[in-house]
Short mmCIF file of C-alpha atoms and ligand atoms in Angstrom, two decimals:
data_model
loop_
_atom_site.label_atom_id
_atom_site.label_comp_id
_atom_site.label_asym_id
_atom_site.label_seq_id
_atom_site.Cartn_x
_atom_site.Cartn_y
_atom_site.Cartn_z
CA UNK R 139 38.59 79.87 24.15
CA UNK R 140 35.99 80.31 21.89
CA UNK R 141 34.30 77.68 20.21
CA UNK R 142 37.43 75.41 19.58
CA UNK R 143 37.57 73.59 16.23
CA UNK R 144 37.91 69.33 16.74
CA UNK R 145 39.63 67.35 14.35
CA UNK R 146 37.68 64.11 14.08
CA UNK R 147 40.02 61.16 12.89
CA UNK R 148 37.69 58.16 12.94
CA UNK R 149 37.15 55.56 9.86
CA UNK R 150 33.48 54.21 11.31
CA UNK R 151 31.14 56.01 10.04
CA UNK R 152 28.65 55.64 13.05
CA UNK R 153 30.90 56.53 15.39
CA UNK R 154 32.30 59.52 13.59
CA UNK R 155 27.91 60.80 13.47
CA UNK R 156 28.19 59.96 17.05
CA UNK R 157 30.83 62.28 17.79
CA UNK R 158 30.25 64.90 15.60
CA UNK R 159 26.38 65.04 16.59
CA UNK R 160 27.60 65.45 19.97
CA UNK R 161 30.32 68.51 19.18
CA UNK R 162 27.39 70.15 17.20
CA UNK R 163 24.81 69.88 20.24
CA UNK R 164 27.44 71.91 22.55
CA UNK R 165 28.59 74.26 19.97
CA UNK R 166 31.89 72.61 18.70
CA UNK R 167 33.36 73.53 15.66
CA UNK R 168 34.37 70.33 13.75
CA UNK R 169 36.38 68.54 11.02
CA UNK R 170 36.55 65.23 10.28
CA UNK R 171 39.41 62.80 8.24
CA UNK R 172 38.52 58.96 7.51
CA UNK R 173 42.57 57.99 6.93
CA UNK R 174 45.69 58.96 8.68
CA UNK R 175 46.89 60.89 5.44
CA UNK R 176 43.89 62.98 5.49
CA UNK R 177 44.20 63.63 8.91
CA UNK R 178 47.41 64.74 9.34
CA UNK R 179 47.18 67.18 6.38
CA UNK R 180 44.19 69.01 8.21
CA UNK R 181 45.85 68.89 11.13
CA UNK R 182 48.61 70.81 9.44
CA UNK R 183 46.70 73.20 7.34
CA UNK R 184 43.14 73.52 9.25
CA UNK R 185 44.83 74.13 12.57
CA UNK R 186 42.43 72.41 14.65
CA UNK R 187 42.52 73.16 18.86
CA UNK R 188 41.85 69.33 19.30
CA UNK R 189 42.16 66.22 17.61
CA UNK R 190 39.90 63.02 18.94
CA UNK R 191 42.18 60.32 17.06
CA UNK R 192 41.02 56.27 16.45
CA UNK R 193 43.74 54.24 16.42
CA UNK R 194 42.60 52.02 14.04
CA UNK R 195 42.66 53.43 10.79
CA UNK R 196 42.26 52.25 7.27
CA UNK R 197 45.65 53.51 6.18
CA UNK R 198 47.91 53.61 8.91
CA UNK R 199 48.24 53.21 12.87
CA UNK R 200 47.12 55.85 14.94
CA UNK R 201 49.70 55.75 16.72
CA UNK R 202 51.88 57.08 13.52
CA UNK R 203 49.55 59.61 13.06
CA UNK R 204 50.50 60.97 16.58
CA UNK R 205 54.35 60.42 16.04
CA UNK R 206 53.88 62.67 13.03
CA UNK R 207 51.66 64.97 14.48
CA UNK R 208 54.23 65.53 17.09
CA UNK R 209 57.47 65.94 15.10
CA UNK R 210 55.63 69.57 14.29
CA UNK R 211 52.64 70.37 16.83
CA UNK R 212 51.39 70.45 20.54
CA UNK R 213 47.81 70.46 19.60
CA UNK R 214 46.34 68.20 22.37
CA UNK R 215 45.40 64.58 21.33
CA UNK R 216 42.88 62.84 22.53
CA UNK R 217 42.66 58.92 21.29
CA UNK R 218 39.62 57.09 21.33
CA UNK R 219 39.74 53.84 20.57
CA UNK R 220 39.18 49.58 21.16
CA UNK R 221 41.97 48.71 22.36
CA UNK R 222 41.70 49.01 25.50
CA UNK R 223 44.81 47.37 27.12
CA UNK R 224 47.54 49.63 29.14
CA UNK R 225 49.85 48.56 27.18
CA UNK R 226 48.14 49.93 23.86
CA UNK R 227 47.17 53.49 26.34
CA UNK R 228 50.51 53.38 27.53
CA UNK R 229 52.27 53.22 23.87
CA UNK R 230 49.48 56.02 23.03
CA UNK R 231 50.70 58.69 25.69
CA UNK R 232 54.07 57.98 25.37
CA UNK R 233 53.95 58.31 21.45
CA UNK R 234 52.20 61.79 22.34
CA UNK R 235 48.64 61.72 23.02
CA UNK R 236 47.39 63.45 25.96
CA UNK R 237 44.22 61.63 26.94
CA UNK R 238 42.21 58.98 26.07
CA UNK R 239 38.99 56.76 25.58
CA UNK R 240 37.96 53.45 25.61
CA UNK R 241 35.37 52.48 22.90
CA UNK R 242 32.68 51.91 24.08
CA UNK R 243 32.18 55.50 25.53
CA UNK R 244 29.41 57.86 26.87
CA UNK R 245 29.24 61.03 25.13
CA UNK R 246 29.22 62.69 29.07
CA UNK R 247 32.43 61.28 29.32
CA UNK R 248 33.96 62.43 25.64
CA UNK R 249 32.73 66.27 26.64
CA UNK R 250 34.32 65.84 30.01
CA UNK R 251 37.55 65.02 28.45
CA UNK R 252 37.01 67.59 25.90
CA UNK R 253 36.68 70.01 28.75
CA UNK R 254 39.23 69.30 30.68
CA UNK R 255 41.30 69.77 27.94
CA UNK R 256 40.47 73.03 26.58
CA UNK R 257 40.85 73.94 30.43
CA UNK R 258 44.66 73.62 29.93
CA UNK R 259 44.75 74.92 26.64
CA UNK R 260 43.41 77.96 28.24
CA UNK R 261 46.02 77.93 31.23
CA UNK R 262 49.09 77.22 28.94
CA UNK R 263 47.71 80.03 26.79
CA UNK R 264 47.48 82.13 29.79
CA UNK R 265 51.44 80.82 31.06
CA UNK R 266 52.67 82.20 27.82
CA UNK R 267 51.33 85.71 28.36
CA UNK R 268 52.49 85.98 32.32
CA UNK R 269 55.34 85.57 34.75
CA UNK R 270 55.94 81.90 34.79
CA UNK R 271 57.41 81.94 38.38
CA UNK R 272 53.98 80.69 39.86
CA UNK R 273 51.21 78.04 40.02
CA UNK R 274 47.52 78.02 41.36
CA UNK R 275 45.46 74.96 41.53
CA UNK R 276 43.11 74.92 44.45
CA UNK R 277 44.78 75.84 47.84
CA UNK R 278 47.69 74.52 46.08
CA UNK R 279 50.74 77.19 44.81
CA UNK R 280 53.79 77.00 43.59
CA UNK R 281 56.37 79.74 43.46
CA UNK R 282 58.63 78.19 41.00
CA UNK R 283 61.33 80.87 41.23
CA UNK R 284 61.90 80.53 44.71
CA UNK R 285 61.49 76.59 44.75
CA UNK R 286 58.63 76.84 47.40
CA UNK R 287 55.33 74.74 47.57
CA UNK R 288 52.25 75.80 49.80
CA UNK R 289 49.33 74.11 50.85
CA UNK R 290 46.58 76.94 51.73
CA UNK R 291 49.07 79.10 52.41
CA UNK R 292 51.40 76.86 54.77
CA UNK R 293 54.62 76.17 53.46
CA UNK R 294 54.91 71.96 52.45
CA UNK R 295 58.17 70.49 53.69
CA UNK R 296 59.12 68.60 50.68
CA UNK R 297 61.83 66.63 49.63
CA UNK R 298 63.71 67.34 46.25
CA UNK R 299 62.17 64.59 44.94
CA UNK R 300 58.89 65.15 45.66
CA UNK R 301 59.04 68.85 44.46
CA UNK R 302 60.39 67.88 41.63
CA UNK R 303 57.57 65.10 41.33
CA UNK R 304 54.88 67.85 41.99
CA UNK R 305 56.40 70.45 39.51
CA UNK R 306 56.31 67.90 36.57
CA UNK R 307 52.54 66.86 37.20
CA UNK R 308 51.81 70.63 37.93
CA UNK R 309 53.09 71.99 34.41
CA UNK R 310 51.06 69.43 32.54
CA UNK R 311 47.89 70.07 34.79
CA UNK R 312 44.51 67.96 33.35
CA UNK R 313 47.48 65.43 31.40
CA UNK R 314 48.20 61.93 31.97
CA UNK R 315 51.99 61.45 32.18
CA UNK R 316 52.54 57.40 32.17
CA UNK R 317 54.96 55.90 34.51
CA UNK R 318 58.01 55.85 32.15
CA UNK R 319 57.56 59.86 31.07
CA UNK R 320 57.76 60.92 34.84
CA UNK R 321 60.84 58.71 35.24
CA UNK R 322 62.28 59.37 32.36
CA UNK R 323 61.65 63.26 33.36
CA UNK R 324 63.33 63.00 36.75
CA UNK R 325 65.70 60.52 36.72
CA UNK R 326 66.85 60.31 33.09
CA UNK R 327 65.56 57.10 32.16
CA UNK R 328 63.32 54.40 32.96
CA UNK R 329 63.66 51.00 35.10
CA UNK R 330 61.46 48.88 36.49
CA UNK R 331 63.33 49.82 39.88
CA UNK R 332 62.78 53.72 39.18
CA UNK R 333 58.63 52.81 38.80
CA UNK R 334 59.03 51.33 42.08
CA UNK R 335 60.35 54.28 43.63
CA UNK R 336 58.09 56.73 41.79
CA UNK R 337 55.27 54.72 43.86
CA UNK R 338 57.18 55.36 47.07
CA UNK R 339 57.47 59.09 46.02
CA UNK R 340 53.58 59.48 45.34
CA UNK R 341 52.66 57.91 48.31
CA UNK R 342 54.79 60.75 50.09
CA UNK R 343 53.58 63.38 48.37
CA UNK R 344 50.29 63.10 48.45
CA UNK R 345 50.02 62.25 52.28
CA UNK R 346 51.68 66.03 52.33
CA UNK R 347 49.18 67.72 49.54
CA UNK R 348 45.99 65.03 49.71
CA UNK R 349 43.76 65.30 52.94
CA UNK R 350 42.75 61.58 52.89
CA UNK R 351 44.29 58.98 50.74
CA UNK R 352 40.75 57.54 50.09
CA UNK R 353 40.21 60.61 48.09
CA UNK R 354 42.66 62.15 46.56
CA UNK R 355 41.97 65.57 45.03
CA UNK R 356 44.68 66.92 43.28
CA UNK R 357 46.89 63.77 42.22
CA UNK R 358 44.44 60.88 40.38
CA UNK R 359 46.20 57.81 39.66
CA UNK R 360 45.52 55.64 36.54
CA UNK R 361 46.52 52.04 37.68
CA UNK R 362 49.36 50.44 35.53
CA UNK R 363 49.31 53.61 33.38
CA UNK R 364 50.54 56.81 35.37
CA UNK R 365 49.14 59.66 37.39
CA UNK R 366 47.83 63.24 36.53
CA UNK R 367 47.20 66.10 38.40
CA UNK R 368 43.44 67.47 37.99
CA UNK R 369 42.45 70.79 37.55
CA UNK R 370 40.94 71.48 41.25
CA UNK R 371 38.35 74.50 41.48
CA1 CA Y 235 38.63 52.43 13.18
#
């Protein structure tokens, strides 16, 4: 993708100069809304690749803006904001956004995300076009038509489950998906009883796909949020 176009939602002025200083340096195109209204009218009619979204806007709650957003787009979202609680991150992803930021943040790690996220653009763009019956990531494949996951070639011995569990965090490759999205995505709903499983699950999986627990390459867990499976080169 060519120099993708960021929607900038941020009220704060320095922060906003911050950001869009930084998009400018690395060749960004940008936009930028000070108010939920305005930014969910360029978000409709500029078409912008990203959208870096505060939360805590003059007009409404961020976390509207995404609802909205939503009901009509799968532009990625990434939130940055000061509230910095799981439970705020966790009412974030669920609402819709794909990543997000803690205020304060490094500008290394704002590109990173940026990255990472144009990275899957670029795959999903690249689904749409091909045979969806396979994944790459790594040594890791999946042959979706045939239900079959390998591991450098070696066929894993997975459970139902965990194949399932793998699939899920494979199709949305560089996203977080919180706790209660992957349960609600495999079992049809969410207890506290099903996060407790989910746990049991990972643990599996990734002693079958991860080489060392200490370091886990493909699966990265985000503690009391959810997991995501990185991009691996
Ligand atoms: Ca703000």
């Amino acid at each position: 993708m060519n120099n993708p176009v960021v929607l900038v939602i941020e009220d704060d002025p320095p922060v906003r100069n911050l950001i869009v200083t930084t998009l400018k340096t690395h060749d960004y195109k940008y936009l930028t809304a000070k108010n939920g209204a305005e930014a969910i009218m360029m978000a409709s009619s500029h078409n912008p690749d990203v959208l870096f979204l505060d939360l805590g806007l003059p007009d409404m709650d961020g976390i509207d803006v995404i609802r909205q957003v939503r009901s009509w787009s799968t532009t990625p979202i990434i939130v940055i904001s000061a509230r910095g609680d799981d439970a705020d991150k966790i009412e974030a992803l669920d609402a819709g956004a794909d990543d997000y930021l803690t205020k304060p943040f490094s500008v290394e790690e704002m590109l990173a995300r940026l990255r990472v996220t144009i990275r899957r653009l670029a795959l999903m763009n690249i689904d749409k076009g091909e045979d969806h019956s396979t994944y790459t990531n790594g040594k890791l494949t999946i042959d979706y038509a045939a239900g079959v996951a390998c591991l450098d070639g070696e066929e894993l011995k997975l459970t139902s489950m965990e194949y399932k569990l793998l699939c899920l965090l494979a199709k949305n490759t560089g996203k977080v998906l919180t706790h209660t999205y992957i349960t609600q995505n495999i079992w049809g709903r969410s207890w506290d009883n099903d996060i407790a499983s989910l746990r049991v699950f990972m643990t599996t999986l990734r002693k079958k796909i991860e080489s060392g627990p200490e370091a886990p390459k493909y699966i990265q867990t985000h503690i009391g949020i959810g997991y995501r499976m990185l991009k691996v080169d």
